[in-house]
Structure formats: structure tokens, C-alpha cells
């Protein structure tokens, strides 16, 4: 049996979730390998919806431009019932949110992530399958089956299972995967049509029987390319895979199924019944039958082994929540693993992955099941809240053991998403910047807001100690940036501010007052922004308080070794 050198993390599964985990680990300097049992990427447009929050994730990573250039902007949705237009929903977010909704076929998402990962010298090891693993207090021993047919034993510090609904990692951990399955089956197709509906709009067309129940449905999501859509519709009896699914070895029926896929004639028959205008389908790329289950694990990890994405939660595709939730699972876990691999994480930091992400998974599973049964149009929340929630901009971690207590103040609190804002100006720039421009490709950031930080000001007098605390308590892993209030005045020129070790801190001015408004910053305040774009702490700066900052960072970082 061959042996290899140890690596920090083995990621199993090279879909969007596994690629995100590997890319973030490598971007942060961690060593990892990523394996996938398939010999090549699948050319299927399975998951296609990209939420604004995922685009924010990709912005922070430094890869959003490639995704936006390949994607289709999503503008809204038409709802037709029995041939009559019932609603037209516009997909909009508040102006301070930097990105809207987009559609990108999964094979393109994987290509972009794969190429981004390649920048760090790591490639997916295809045709390589995890067979089994055992873990102990110091690491995980993994057995791999390689393309040559050889068995390889790999010793790694951590194992991350992003290997889908039938996850070997989840089964090896003995995690429960409670839930159920929907009886309905659906056809999926990547196809073009010649209608003249406005581009960038989803189409949902339903037929109701005499008792008001849905007996026929067509959902079309635009893809890159003129007139191209990913369509889903009910399966006719002759294409049913129910008998095959009932015999599944693990009893989980979810995702693309084997057997004969729908033909172009099957797709055209549904369009003839439900399309709001006569149209012809052509240029079909692929079709399949799709089954839906709803399940979630009892915990997202055990010891040194973790699960993310479909390995941890599966649910209806309503609202395009699944892949986006999985990508954010991976991002949340990766920055914590990177610290752990560097010996810089607090012993309890990795436990925060389950504490933060499993409640999100539970909420998404429950909500998408309700929407699948009752329809999103019957959601009791107001439309603005529904839109923000579907955009995944309301996901938060208040109460997490790795963020400060949220308190009852105004504005974003610890555990909330750190909002973007526009109108920042910096030294040497002749144009306004966004806060996310400042945060891009940074990790932990201490953002200090106030009217002035000069030596004679209350905040400036304690600045050196505060910065020193941030640097020492994080092992040098925290950047510090200053944001001056819009009315700070010329006397607050921060170019003269020199931090204790002789370096000048980056300074930006809140020229439009948007930072103060969106962060409800009415007085000098310190904000700790985590690598995943969430607030870890919100601390007053009147006067600067190094001890609360040190206490917060002590729950994230390992104790600094004594001098």
C-alpha cells in the first residue's frame, strides 16, 4: 500500500462546496488536497441560482468578477396560473447591497472555482474515491482508491466531507440524517426556446384542478445564452424512477436519477400545455429525472471530521437555497480550519462551525419544505423581508460562542452580517470606494470609527494600546483600518497617525455618512469584522477599551506564547 506525506486537510467532493472549502484553505495558506470520485466535471445545470450573499462571499475571496461576467442577472419572476398572469415579482435588494440575484449553471460555477483554486497550485484529484477513514486525537487516517486502482493511505489533520447526499464521510461518522422524501418526481432539462418573454425573468406556470390543487407545473430559470433555460416539470408515469429509487442502497432518494431521461418531445408536451405563449423547444443539452428529499444531520462534525453542503442538509430547490447554503457552510468552516491548522485557533473555535451553521441548515430545510408545499407566494412575512431572506442577507450568528453578546443597541450587532456601504474616500484616490473594497482579500479586520484619532483626541490617546492589543491577541493576523466621520474636519488628518511599531494605519473618510447610518455609529466605535464578513464584536471607543477587545479575541485565537 502506498503512503504519502501528510496534509492539513483532505476535502472530499469537488462540487461548488468542496471547491470553496479547498480554495479558502489554500488562499489562507493552508495545505489541502481535494479529491472527487468522478473523472470529470458533470455538464449539468443542476444548481443555477446565485444569491447576493454568495456574490459577497466571492467578492471577499477575490473571484466575484469572473462569476459576474459568466452569469445572467436575475430581474424577477412571472407567475401564471391556468394560463393567466397572476403576479410579476421584481428581484430587488436595498441600494447598499452591492450585488443582485444571478443565474449561473453549476458546471460554470465549478469551472470558475476550479480555476481560482488552481491559482494556489492545487488541482482536483479526479477519479479518486474515499473508501474509509479512522480518526484519533491527532489526526485522520484516510484510505483512498486511486485512478490506477491502487489503494493509498493518507494521514491528514482534518477531513471535510462535501460529498453530497450519499456522503461516505457522513456515513463513516455515523451521523443521523433524519427527514423524508417527496412523492413527486420532476424532469430537468437544459434547453432553448423561441418565446419573447423578457430576459432575466424566471417563469413559474401552474395548472390547478377543479379543487384548486396543482396538477401540472413548469419552472424556467434563465441561463447564459439567448433563449436558454433550465426547466423543471412533473414527470410522466412512463419516465418514473420510483421503483429504482425504492431500491437505493442507503434509502436516500435525492438529486439526479439514473434511467432514461426525458426526450425533447416530453419537454415540448409540457410547454404546449403551460407556456404563456406558443413556443418551440430546441438545442437540448441534457435532461434527467430529479427526486427531492429533505434531511439534516444531527451535527455538522465530530472531532476532526466535518460535513458541509448536501452531505449535511438536503431539501427542495425552492428559492435556490441549497448550493448557496453549502458554499457558506464551506466558507465558515474554512477560515476556522485555516487558523486551527496554523496552531492559531482557540480550542473551541471549530465547535463554532456546528453552533453557527446547523441552525441555518435547519431553518433552510424547514422553510424550503413549507414553500414547496404551500408556495412562496403564501409566505406570511412582508415582501421585503422575504426578498432579503431569500437573498441570504439575513443569515446571522447571534448567540454563537465565538461572537460577543448581541446586546440591545441599534444597528448591526455581533453575529450580524457586516453591511456594505458606499462613499468612502481614501488617500490617493479620486473616486469613492465601498467598504467591501476595503475588506476584500483581508481576513480579520478591526475597523475603528470616529471623528478623529489624532494625539490630542480621546480616541487617539489610546490608539496605540488598542492596535497593539489587536495585533498581539491575534498573533499578527488582524488588520486595523480607520474610518473618519464625515464631519471630522481638516484637523483630523490621519496621515500623521503612526502606530506603535512605526507603521501608518490605512485611513478612509465616510464622505457620504453611509457608514455612520448603516452601522448606527453615533459615537466612536470599534467593529471586529470576521473573515466571513460577520461582526464578531462592537465596542465603544470612548475611551478605547483594549481589555474587552482582548477578551473577544481570546475566544477566537490561541493564547499567544509567552515571550
Coordinates of C-alpha atoms in Angstrom, one line a residue:
X1 CA 0.0 0.0 0.0
X2 CA 1.4 3.4 -1.0
X3 CA 1.9 6.1 1.6
X4 CA 2.0 9.9 1.1
X5 CA 3.1 12.9 3.0
X6 CA 0.6 14.2 5.5
X7 CA -1.5 17.3 4.5
X8 CA -3.5 19.6 6.7
X9 CA -7.0 18.9 5.3
X10 CA -8.5 16.4 2.9
X11 CA -11.6 17.7 1.1
X12 CA -13.8 15.0 -0.3
X13 CA -16.0 16.1 -3.2
X14 CA -15.3 18.8 -5.9
X15 CA -18.6 20.4 -6.3
X16 CA -19.1 24.1 -5.5
X17 CA -19.0 23.4 -1.8
X18 CA -15.8 21.3 -1.8
X19 CA -14.1 23.7 -4.2
X20 CA -15.0 26.6 -1.9
X21 CA -13.5 24.9 1.1
X22 CA -10.3 24.0 -0.7
X23 CA -9.9 27.4 -2.3
X24 CA -10.4 29.3 1.0
X25 CA -7.9 27.0 2.8
X26 CA -5.3 27.4 0.1
X27 CA -5.9 31.2 -0.1
X28 CA -5.2 31.4 3.6
X29 CA -2.0 29.4 3.3
X30 CA -3.3 26.0 4.4
X31 CA -2.2 22.7 2.9
X32 CA -5.0 20.6 1.5
X33 CA -5.9 18.0 -1.1
X34 CA -9.3 17.8 -2.8
X35 CA -10.5 14.5 -4.3
X36 CA -13.5 13.5 -6.3
X37 CA -14.6 10.1 -7.5
X38 CA -15.8 11.4 -10.9
X39 CA -13.3 11.5 -13.7
X40 CA -14.5 14.9 -14.9
X41 CA -16.9 17.7 -14.1
X42 CA -20.5 16.9 -15.0
X43 CA -22.1 19.1 -17.7
X44 CA -25.3 19.5 -15.8
X45 CA -27.0 22.8 -14.8
X46 CA -28.3 21.4 -11.5
X47 CA -28.0 24.3 -9.1
X48 CA -28.3 27.6 -11.1
X49 CA -29.4 30.4 -8.7
X50 CA -26.6 32.6 -7.2
X51 CA -27.8 34.6 -4.2
X52 CA -26.4 38.1 -3.4
X53 CA -24.8 36.8 -0.2
X54 CA -22.8 34.2 -2.2
X55 CA -21.6 37.0 -4.5
X56 CA -20.4 38.9 -1.4
X57 CA -18.5 35.8 -0.4
X58 CA -16.8 35.6 -3.8
X59 CA -16.0 39.3 -3.5
X60 CA -14.2 38.8 -0.2
X61 CA -12.3 35.9 -1.8
X62 CA -11.4 38.0 -4.8
X63 CA -13.2 36.0 -7.5
X64 CA -16.5 37.7 -8.0
X65 CA -15.7 39.4 -11.3
X66 CA -15.3 36.1 -13.1
X67 CA -18.6 34.9 -11.8
X68 CA -20.5 38.1 -12.8
X69 CA -19.0 38.0 -16.3
X70 CA -20.3 34.5 -16.8
X71 CA -23.7 34.8 -15.1
X72 CA -27.1 36.1 -16.1
X73 CA -28.6 38.9 -14.0
X74 CA -31.9 37.8 -12.5
X75 CA -34.6 40.5 -12.6
X76 CA -37.7 38.9 -11.5
X77 CA -40.3 36.2 -11.9
X78 CA -43.6 35.7 -13.8
X79 CA -46.3 33.6 -12.2
X80 CA -49.0 32.1 -14.4
X81 CA -51.9 30.1 -13.2
X82 CA -54.2 28.3 -15.7
X83 CA -52.7 30.4 -18.5
X84 CA -53.4 33.8 -16.8
X85 CA -50.6 36.0 -15.4
X86 CA -51.2 36.3 -11.6
X87 CA -48.1 38.1 -10.4
X88 CA -44.8 39.7 -11.6
X89 CA -42.2 39.8 -8.9
X90 CA -39.2 42.1 -9.2
X91 CA -36.0 40.8 -7.5
X92 CA -34.6 43.8 -5.8
X93 CA -32.4 44.4 -2.8
X94 CA -31.6 47.7 -0.9
X95 CA -29.2 50.0 -2.7
X96 CA -26.4 49.4 -0.2
X97 CA -26.3 45.7 -1.1
X98 CA -23.6 45.5 -3.7
X99 CA -24.9 42.6 -5.8
X100 CA -28.2 41.4 -7.0
X101 CA -29.5 37.9 -7.9
X102 CA -27.9 35.9 -10.7
X103 CA -28.1 32.6 -12.6
X104 CA -25.1 30.5 -13.3
X105 CA -25.2 26.9 -14.3
X106 CA -23.4 24.6 -11.9
X107 CA -20.8 23.5 -14.4
X108 CA -19.8 27.1 -14.8
X109 CA -19.7 27.7 -11.1
X110 CA -17.4 24.7 -10.7
X111 CA -15.2 25.8 -13.6
X112 CA -14.7 29.3 -12.0
X113 CA -14.0 27.9 -8.6
X114 CA -11.6 25.2 -10.0
X115 CA -9.6 27.9 -11.9
X116 CA -9.5 30.0 -8.8
X117 CA -8.2 27.1 -6.8
X118 CA -5.6 26.5 -9.4
X119 CA -4.0 29.9 -8.7
X120 CA -2.8 28.4 -5.5
X121 CA -1.2 25.4 -7.1
X122 CA -3.9 22.9 -6.2
X123 CA -5.8 20.8 -8.6
X124 CA -8.7 18.4 -8.1
X125 CA -7.6 14.8 -7.9
X126 CA -10.2 13.2 -10.1
X127 CA -11.1 9.5 -10.2
X128 CA -10.0 9.3 -6.6
X129 CA -12.5 8.0 -4.0
X130 CA -12.5 8.0 -0.3
X131 CA -13.1 4.4 0.9
X132 CA -12.9 4.7 4.6
X133 CA -11.3 6.7 7.4
X134 CA -10.5 6.5 11.1
X135 CA -9.7 9.4 13.4
X136 CA -7.8 9.8 16.7
X137 CA -6.8 12.7 18.9
X138 CA -4.0 13.8 16.5
X139 CA -5.5 13.3 13.0
X140 CA -7.4 11.3 10.5
X141 CA -6.2 8.3 8.5
X142 CA -7.9 8.1 5.1
X143 CA -7.9 5.2 2.6
X144 CA -8.3 6.3 -1.0
X145 CA -8.9 4.4 -4.2
X146 CA -6.9 6.0 -7.0
X147 CA -7.5 6.0 -10.7
X148 CA -4.8 3.4 -11.2
X149 CA -6.7 1.0 -9.0
X150 CA -4.1 1.3 -6.2
X151 CA -5.0 1.9 -2.6
X152 CA -3.5 5.0 -0.9
X153 CA -3.3 5.7 2.8
X154 CA -3.2 9.4 3.7
X155 CA -2.7 10.9 7.1
X156 CA -4.3 14.3 7.5
X157 CA -5.1 16.6 10.3
X158 CA -8.7 17.2 9.3
X159 CA -11.3 15.7 6.9
X160 CA -14.1 17.6 5.3
X161 CA -16.9 15.8 3.6
X162 CA -18.5 17.7 0.7
X163 CA -19.5 14.5 -1.0
X164 CA -23.2 15.0 -1.4
X165 CA -26.4 13.4 -0.3
X166 CA -24.9 9.9 -0.2
X167 CA -21.8 11.1 1.7
X168 CA -19.3 8.5 2.7
X169 CA -17.9 10.9 5.3
X170 CA -21.3 11.3 6.9
X171 CA -21.9 7.6 7.0
X172 CA -18.4 7.0 8.4
X173 CA -19.1 9.4 11.2
X174 CA -22.4 7.7 12.0
X175 CA -24.4 10.9 11.8
X176 CA -28.1 10.7 11.6
X177 CA -29.8 12.1 8.5
X178 CA -33.4 12.5 9.6
X179 CA -36.2 13.6 7.2
X180 CA -38.3 12.3 4.4
X181 CA -38.9 12.4 0.7
X182 CA -41.5 13.9 -1.6
X183 CA -43.5 11.5 -3.7
X184 CA -43.4 13.8 -6.8
X185 CA -40.7 13.4 -9.4
X186 CA -39.5 16.1 -11.8
X187 CA -37.9 16.3 -15.2
X188 CA -35.0 18.7 -15.6
X189 CA -33.8 20.0 -19.0
X190 CA -31.2 22.5 -20.3
X191 CA -32.9 23.7 -23.4
X192 CA -33.6 26.7 -25.6
X193 CA -37.0 28.2 -26.6
X194 CA -38.0 30.8 -29.1
X195 CA -40.5 32.8 -27.0
X196 CA -40.2 36.6 -26.5
X197 CA -40.5 36.8 -22.7
X198 CA -38.3 39.5 -21.2
X199 CA -34.8 38.2 -20.5
X200 CA -33.6 37.7 -16.9
X201 CA -37.0 36.6 -15.6
X202 CA -38.0 33.2 -14.1
X203 CA -41.2 31.7 -15.3
X204 CA -43.5 29.7 -13.0
X205 CA -46.6 28.3 -14.7
X206 CA -49.1 26.1 -12.9
X207 CA -52.3 24.4 -13.6
X208 CA -54.9 23.9 -10.9
X209 CA -57.5 21.2 -11.0
X210 CA -61.2 21.8 -10.1
X211 CA -60.4 21.5 -6.4
X212 CA -57.6 24.1 -6.6
X213 CA -54.7 21.6 -6.3
X214 CA -51.6 21.9 -8.5
X215 CA -51.6 19.1 -11.1
X216 CA -49.1 20.5 -13.6
X217 CA -46.2 22.8 -13.2
X218 CA -43.4 24.4 -15.3
X219 CA -40.5 26.3 -13.8
X220 CA -37.9 28.0 -16.2
X221 CA -34.8 29.7 -15.0
X222 CA -32.7 31.7 -17.5
X223 CA -29.2 30.5 -18.3
X224 CA -26.4 32.2 -20.3
X225 CA -27.2 32.1 -24.0
X226 CA -30.1 33.6 -25.9
X227 CA -33.4 31.8 -25.0
X228 CA -31.7 29.2 -22.9
X229 CA -33.3 28.0 -19.7
X230 CA -33.0 25.3 -17.1
X231 CA -36.6 23.9 -17.0
X232 CA -38.2 21.6 -14.4
X233 CA -41.6 20.0 -14.7
X234 CA -43.5 17.0 -13.4
X235 CA -42.5 13.5 -14.7
X236 CA -45.0 11.5 -16.8
X237 CA -45.6 7.9 -15.5
X238 CA -43.5 6.3 -18.2
X239 CA -40.4 8.1 -17.0
X240 CA -40.9 7.4 -13.3
X241 CA -37.9 6.1 -11.4
X242 CA -39.8 5.4 -8.2
X243 CA -39.2 1.7 -8.3
X244 CA -35.5 2.2 -8.9
X245 CA -35.3 4.7 -6.1
X246 CA -37.0 2.5 -3.6
X247 CA -34.2 0.0 -4.0
X248 CA -31.5 2.7 -3.3
X249 CA -28.8 1.2 -1.0
X250 CA -29.0 3.9 1.6
X251 CA -32.7 4.7 1.2
X252 CA -32.0 8.4 0.2
X253 CA -33.7 9.5 -3.0
X254 CA -32.4 12.9 -3.8
X255 CA -30.9 14.6 -6.9
X256 CA -30.5 13.4 -10.5
X257 CA -31.7 9.8 -11.0
X258 CA -30.5 7.1 -13.4
X259 CA -32.5 5.5 -16.2
X260 CA -34.0 7.0 -19.3
X261 CA -34.1 10.8 -19.3
X262 CA -36.9 12.9 -20.9
X263 CA -36.7 13.5 -24.7
X264 CA -37.3 16.8 -26.4
X265 CA -40.8 15.7 -27.1
X266 CA -41.5 15.2 -23.4
X267 CA -40.4 18.8 -22.8
X268 CA -42.4 20.2 -25.7
X269 CA -45.5 18.5 -24.5
X270 CA -45.3 20.4 -21.2
X271 CA -44.6 23.7 -22.9
X272 CA -47.6 23.1 -25.1
X273 CA -49.7 22.8 -22.0
X274 CA -48.3 25.5 -19.8
X275 CA -46.2 28.0 -21.7
X276 CA -47.8 31.5 -21.6
X277 CA -47.2 31.8 -25.3
X278 CA -46.7 29.3 -28.1
X279 CA -43.0 28.3 -28.3
X280 CA -40.8 25.6 -29.6
X281 CA -38.0 23.9 -27.6
X282 CA -34.7 23.0 -29.3
X283 CA -31.0 22.7 -28.8
X284 CA -31.3 20.4 -25.8
X285 CA -28.1 19.8 -23.8
X286 CA -29.2 17.3 -21.2
X287 CA -32.2 16.0 -19.4
X288 CA -32.7 14.0 -16.2
X289 CA -35.3 12.9 -13.7
X290 CA -34.9 14.6 -10.3
X291 CA -36.2 13.4 -6.8
X292 CA -36.4 15.6 -3.7
X293 CA -35.8 14.7 -0.1
X294 CA -35.5 16.8 3.0
X295 CA -33.0 15.8 5.6
X296 CA -30.4 17.2 8.0
X297 CA -27.7 15.7 10.2
X298 CA -27.8 15.8 13.9
X299 CA -24.4 17.6 14.0
X300 CA -22.0 19.1 11.4
X301 CA -18.9 17.3 12.6
X302 CA -17.3 15.1 15.2
X303 CA -13.7 15.5 16.3
X304 CA -11.6 16.3 13.3
X305 CA -14.1 15.3 10.7
X306 CA -16.8 17.7 9.3
X307 CA -19.6 17.7 6.7
X308 CA -20.9 20.6 4.6
X309 CA -23.4 21.2 1.8
X310 CA -25.6 18.2 0.7
X311 CA -23.6 15.9 3.0
X312 CA -25.2 17.8 5.9
X313 CA -28.6 19.0 4.5
X314 CA -30.8 18.4 1.5
X315 CA -34.1 20.0 0.8
X316 CA -36.3 21.2 -2.1
X317 CA -34.6 23.6 -4.5
X318 CA -37.3 26.3 -3.8
X319 CA -35.6 29.7 -3.8
X320 CA -32.2 28.4 -4.9
X321 CA -31.0 27.9 -1.3
X322 CA -29.1 24.6 -1.3
X323 CA -25.8 25.3 -3.1
X324 CA -25.6 28.8 -1.7
X325 CA -26.1 27.5 1.8
X326 CA -23.4 24.9 1.2
X327 CA -20.9 27.4 -0.1
X328 CA -21.4 29.5 3.0
X329 CA -21.0 26.3 5.2
X330 CA -17.6 25.8 3.5
X331 CA -16.6 29.4 3.9
X332 CA -17.5 29.4 7.6
X333 CA -15.5 26.2 8.2
X334 CA -12.5 27.1 6.0
X335 CA -11.3 30.2 7.9
X336 CA -11.6 28.4 11.2
X337 CA -9.8 25.3 9.9
X338 CA -7.0 27.6 8.5
X339 CA -6.5 29.1 11.9
X340 CA -6.5 25.6 13.5
X341 CA -4.0 24.2 11.0
X342 CA -1.7 27.2 11.8
X343 CA -2.0 26.5 15.5
X344 CA -3.6 29.9 16.0
X345 CA -7.2 28.9 16.8
X346 CA -8.8 28.9 20.2
X347 CA -9.6 25.2 21.2
X348 CA -13.3 25.9 20.9
X349 CA -13.3 27.7 17.6
X350 CA -14.1 24.7 15.4
X351 CA -17.0 23.9 17.6
X352 CA -18.5 27.2 16.4
X353 CA -19.0 25.7 13.0
X354 CA -21.8 23.5 14.1
X355 CA -23.1 26.1 16.5
X356 CA -23.4 28.7 13.7
X357 CA -24.2 26.7 10.6
X358 CA -26.6 23.9 11.8
X359 CA -29.3 26.4 12.9
X360 CA -29.0 27.9 9.4
X361 CA -29.4 24.5 7.8
X362 CA -32.4 23.6 10.0
X363 CA -34.1 26.9 9.0
X364 CA -33.5 26.5 5.3
X365 CA -34.7 22.9 5.3
X366 CA -37.9 23.8 7.1
X367 CA -38.6 26.9 5.0
X368 CA -38.0 25.3 1.6
X369 CA -40.3 22.4 2.6
X370 CA -43.0 24.9 3.5
X371 CA -42.5 26.8 0.3
X372 CA -42.6 23.6 -1.7
X373 CA -45.9 22.6 -0.2
X374 CA -47.6 26.0 0.2
X375 CA -45.8 28.1 -2.4
X376 CA -43.5 31.1 -1.7
X377 CA -46.3 33.5 -2.6
X378 CA -48.1 32.4 0.6
X379 CA -45.1 33.3 2.9
X380 CA -46.6 35.3 5.8
X381 CA -43.6 37.7 6.0
X382 CA -43.7 41.0 4.3
X383 CA -42.2 41.0 0.7
X384 CA -39.1 43.0 1.7
X385 CA -38.2 40.5 4.4
X386 CA -38.9 37.6 2.1
X387 CA -36.6 39.1 -0.5
X388 CA -33.7 39.7 2.0
X389 CA -34.1 36.2 3.5
X390 CA -34.1 34.5 0.1
X391 CA -31.0 36.5 -0.8
X392 CA -29.5 35.0 2.4
X393 CA -28.7 38.5 3.7
X394 CA -30.5 37.9 7.0
X395 CA -28.3 34.9 8.0
X396 CA -26.7 35.6 11.3
X397 CA -24.9 34.1 14.2
X398 CA -26.1 35.9 17.3
X399 CA -25.5 33.8 20.3
X400 CA -22.5 32.0 18.8
X401 CA -19.8 31.2 21.3
X402 CA -17.3 33.0 19.1
X403 CA -19.0 36.4 18.9
X404 CA -19.8 38.8 21.7
X405 CA -23.3 39.1 23.2
X406 CA -25.5 41.0 20.8
X407 CA -26.9 43.4 23.3
X408 CA -29.9 45.6 22.6
X409 CA -28.4 48.5 20.7
X410 CA -29.3 49.8 17.3
X411 CA -27.6 48.8 14.0
X412 CA -25.8 45.6 13.2
X413 CA -24.8 43.7 16.3
X414 CA -22.2 41.0 17.0
X415 CA -23.2 37.9 14.9
X416 CA -24.9 40.0 12.2
X417 CA -23.7 40.4 8.6
X418 CA -21.4 43.4 8.3
X419 CA -23.3 45.6 5.7
X420 CA -21.5 47.2 2.8
X421 CA -21.7 51.0 2.3
X422 CA -20.5 53.4 -0.4
X423 CA -18.9 56.8 -0.3
X424 CA -15.6 56.1 1.4
X425 CA -12.6 58.1 0.3
X426 CA -9.0 57.2 0.9
X427 CA -5.6 58.7 0.5
X428 CA -4.6 58.9 -3.1
X429 CA -8.0 58.1 -4.6
X430 CA -10.0 60.4 -6.7
X431 CA -13.2 58.3 -6.5
X432 CA -15.5 57.0 -3.8
X433 CA -15.0 53.4 -2.6
X434 CA -17.2 50.8 -1.0
X435 CA -16.5 49.3 2.4
X436 CA -16.2 45.9 0.7
X437 CA -13.4 47.3 -1.4
X438 CA -11.5 47.9 1.8
X439 CA -12.3 44.4 3.2
X440 CA -11.6 42.5 0.0
X441 CA -9.0 39.7 0.5
X442 CA -8.4 40.7 4.1
X443 CA -9.0 38.3 7.0
X444 CA -9.7 39.7 10.5
X445 CA -10.2 43.4 10.4
X446 CA -10.5 45.9 13.3
X447 CA -12.5 48.8 11.9
X448 CA -12.3 52.0 14.1
X449 CA -14.9 54.7 13.5
X450 CA -14.7 58.2 15.0
X451 CA -14.4 61.9 14.4
X452 CA -10.6 61.9 14.9
X453 CA -7.7 59.8 16.0
X454 CA -5.0 62.5 16.5
X455 CA -2.8 62.5 19.6
X456 CA -4.9 65.1 21.3
X457 CA -8.3 63.3 20.9
X458 CA -9.8 60.9 23.4
X459 CA -9.7 58.1 20.9
X460 CA -6.3 58.9 19.6
X461 CA -4.7 58.9 23.0
X462 CA -5.5 55.2 23.5
X463 CA -5.0 54.2 19.9
X464 CA -1.5 52.7 20.2
X465 CA -2.6 50.3 23.0
X466 CA -5.7 49.3 21.2
X467 CA -3.8 48.5 18.0
X468 CA -1.1 46.7 19.9
X469 CA -3.8 44.6 21.6
X470 CA -5.4 43.7 18.3
X471 CA -2.1 42.6 16.8
X472 CA -0.8 40.7 19.8
X473 CA -4.1 39.0 20.7
X474 CA -4.5 37.8 17.1
X475 CA -0.9 36.7 16.6
X476 CA -0.5 39.4 14.0
X477 CA -3.4 38.2 11.9
X478 CA -5.7 41.3 12.3
X479 CA -5.6 44.3 10.1
X480 CA -6.6 47.7 11.5
X481 CA -8.3 50.4 9.4
X482 CA -9.7 53.8 10.5
X483 CA -12.9 55.4 9.2
X484 CA -13.3 59.1 9.9
X485 CA -16.7 60.6 10.4
X486 CA -18.0 62.7 7.5
X487 CA -17.8 65.9 9.7
X488 CA -14.4 65.1 11.2
X489 CA -12.8 68.2 9.7
X490 CA -9.4 69.0 8.5
X491 CA -7.9 68.8 12.0
X492 CA -8.4 65.0 11.9
X493 CA -6.0 64.3 9.1
X494 CA -4.9 60.8 10.0
X495 CA -1.8 60.7 7.8
X496 CA 0.1 61.8 10.8
X497 CA -1.1 58.9 12.9
X498 CA 1.7 56.4 13.4
X499 CA 1.0 53.2 15.3
X500 CA 3.4 52.0 17.9
X501 CA 5.6 49.8 15.7
X502 CA 6.1 52.7 13.2
X503 CA 3.6 51.7 10.5
X504 CA 0.9 54.0 9.3
X505 CA -2.7 52.8 9.5
X506 CA -4.9 53.0 6.5
X507 CA -7.5 55.7 6.8
X508 CA -10.8 56.3 5.0
X509 CA -13.4 59.0 5.3
X510 CA -17.1 58.4 5.5
X511 CA -17.7 61.1 2.9
X512 CA -21.5 60.5 2.5
X513 CA -22.2 59.4 6.1
X514 CA -23.3 56.0 4.8
X515 CA -21.1 54.1 7.2
X516 CA -22.5 56.0 10.2
X517 CA -26.0 55.4 9.0
X518 CA -25.8 51.7 8.2
X519 CA -23.8 50.9 11.3
X520 CA -25.8 53.2 13.6
X521 CA -22.4 54.7 14.7
X522 CA -23.3 57.8 16.7
X523 CA -20.2 57.8 18.7
X524 CA -16.6 56.4 18.3
X525 CA -16.9 52.7 17.9
X526 CA -14.7 49.7 17.2
X527 CA -16.0 46.9 14.9
X528 CA -14.4 43.5 14.7
X529 CA -15.2 42.0 11.2
X530 CA -14.5 38.3 10.8
X531 CA -13.1 36.8 7.6
X532 CA -16.6 35.6 6.6
X533 CA -18.0 39.2 6.8
X534 CA -19.8 38.9 10.1
X535 CA -19.4 41.2 13.1
X536 CA -17.6 39.5 15.9
X537 CA -17.7 42.4 18.4
X538 CA -18.9 46.0 18.6
X539 CA -17.0 48.0 21.3
X540 CA -17.2 51.7 22.4
X541 CA -14.1 53.9 21.8
X542 CA -15.0 56.5 24.4
X543 CA -12.4 55.8 25.7
X544 CA -10.7 53.0 23.8
X545 CA -11.1 49.7 25.7
X546 CA -8.3 47.2 25.0
X547 CA -9.5 44.7 27.6
X548 CA -12.9 43.9 26.0
X549 CA -11.1 43.6 22.6
X550 CA -8.6 41.2 24.1
X551 CA -11.4 39.2 25.8
X552 CA -13.2 38.9 22.4
X553 CA -10.1 37.8 20.5
X554 CA -9.2 35.3 23.2
X555 CA -12.4 33.3 22.2
X556 CA -11.1 33.1 18.6
X557 CA -7.3 32.9 18.7
X558 CA -5.0 30.7 20.6
X559 CA -3.2 32.3 23.5
X560 CA 0.0 34.0 22.4
X561 CA 3.1 32.1 23.6
X562 CA 5.0 33.9 26.4
X563 CA 8.0 36.0 25.4

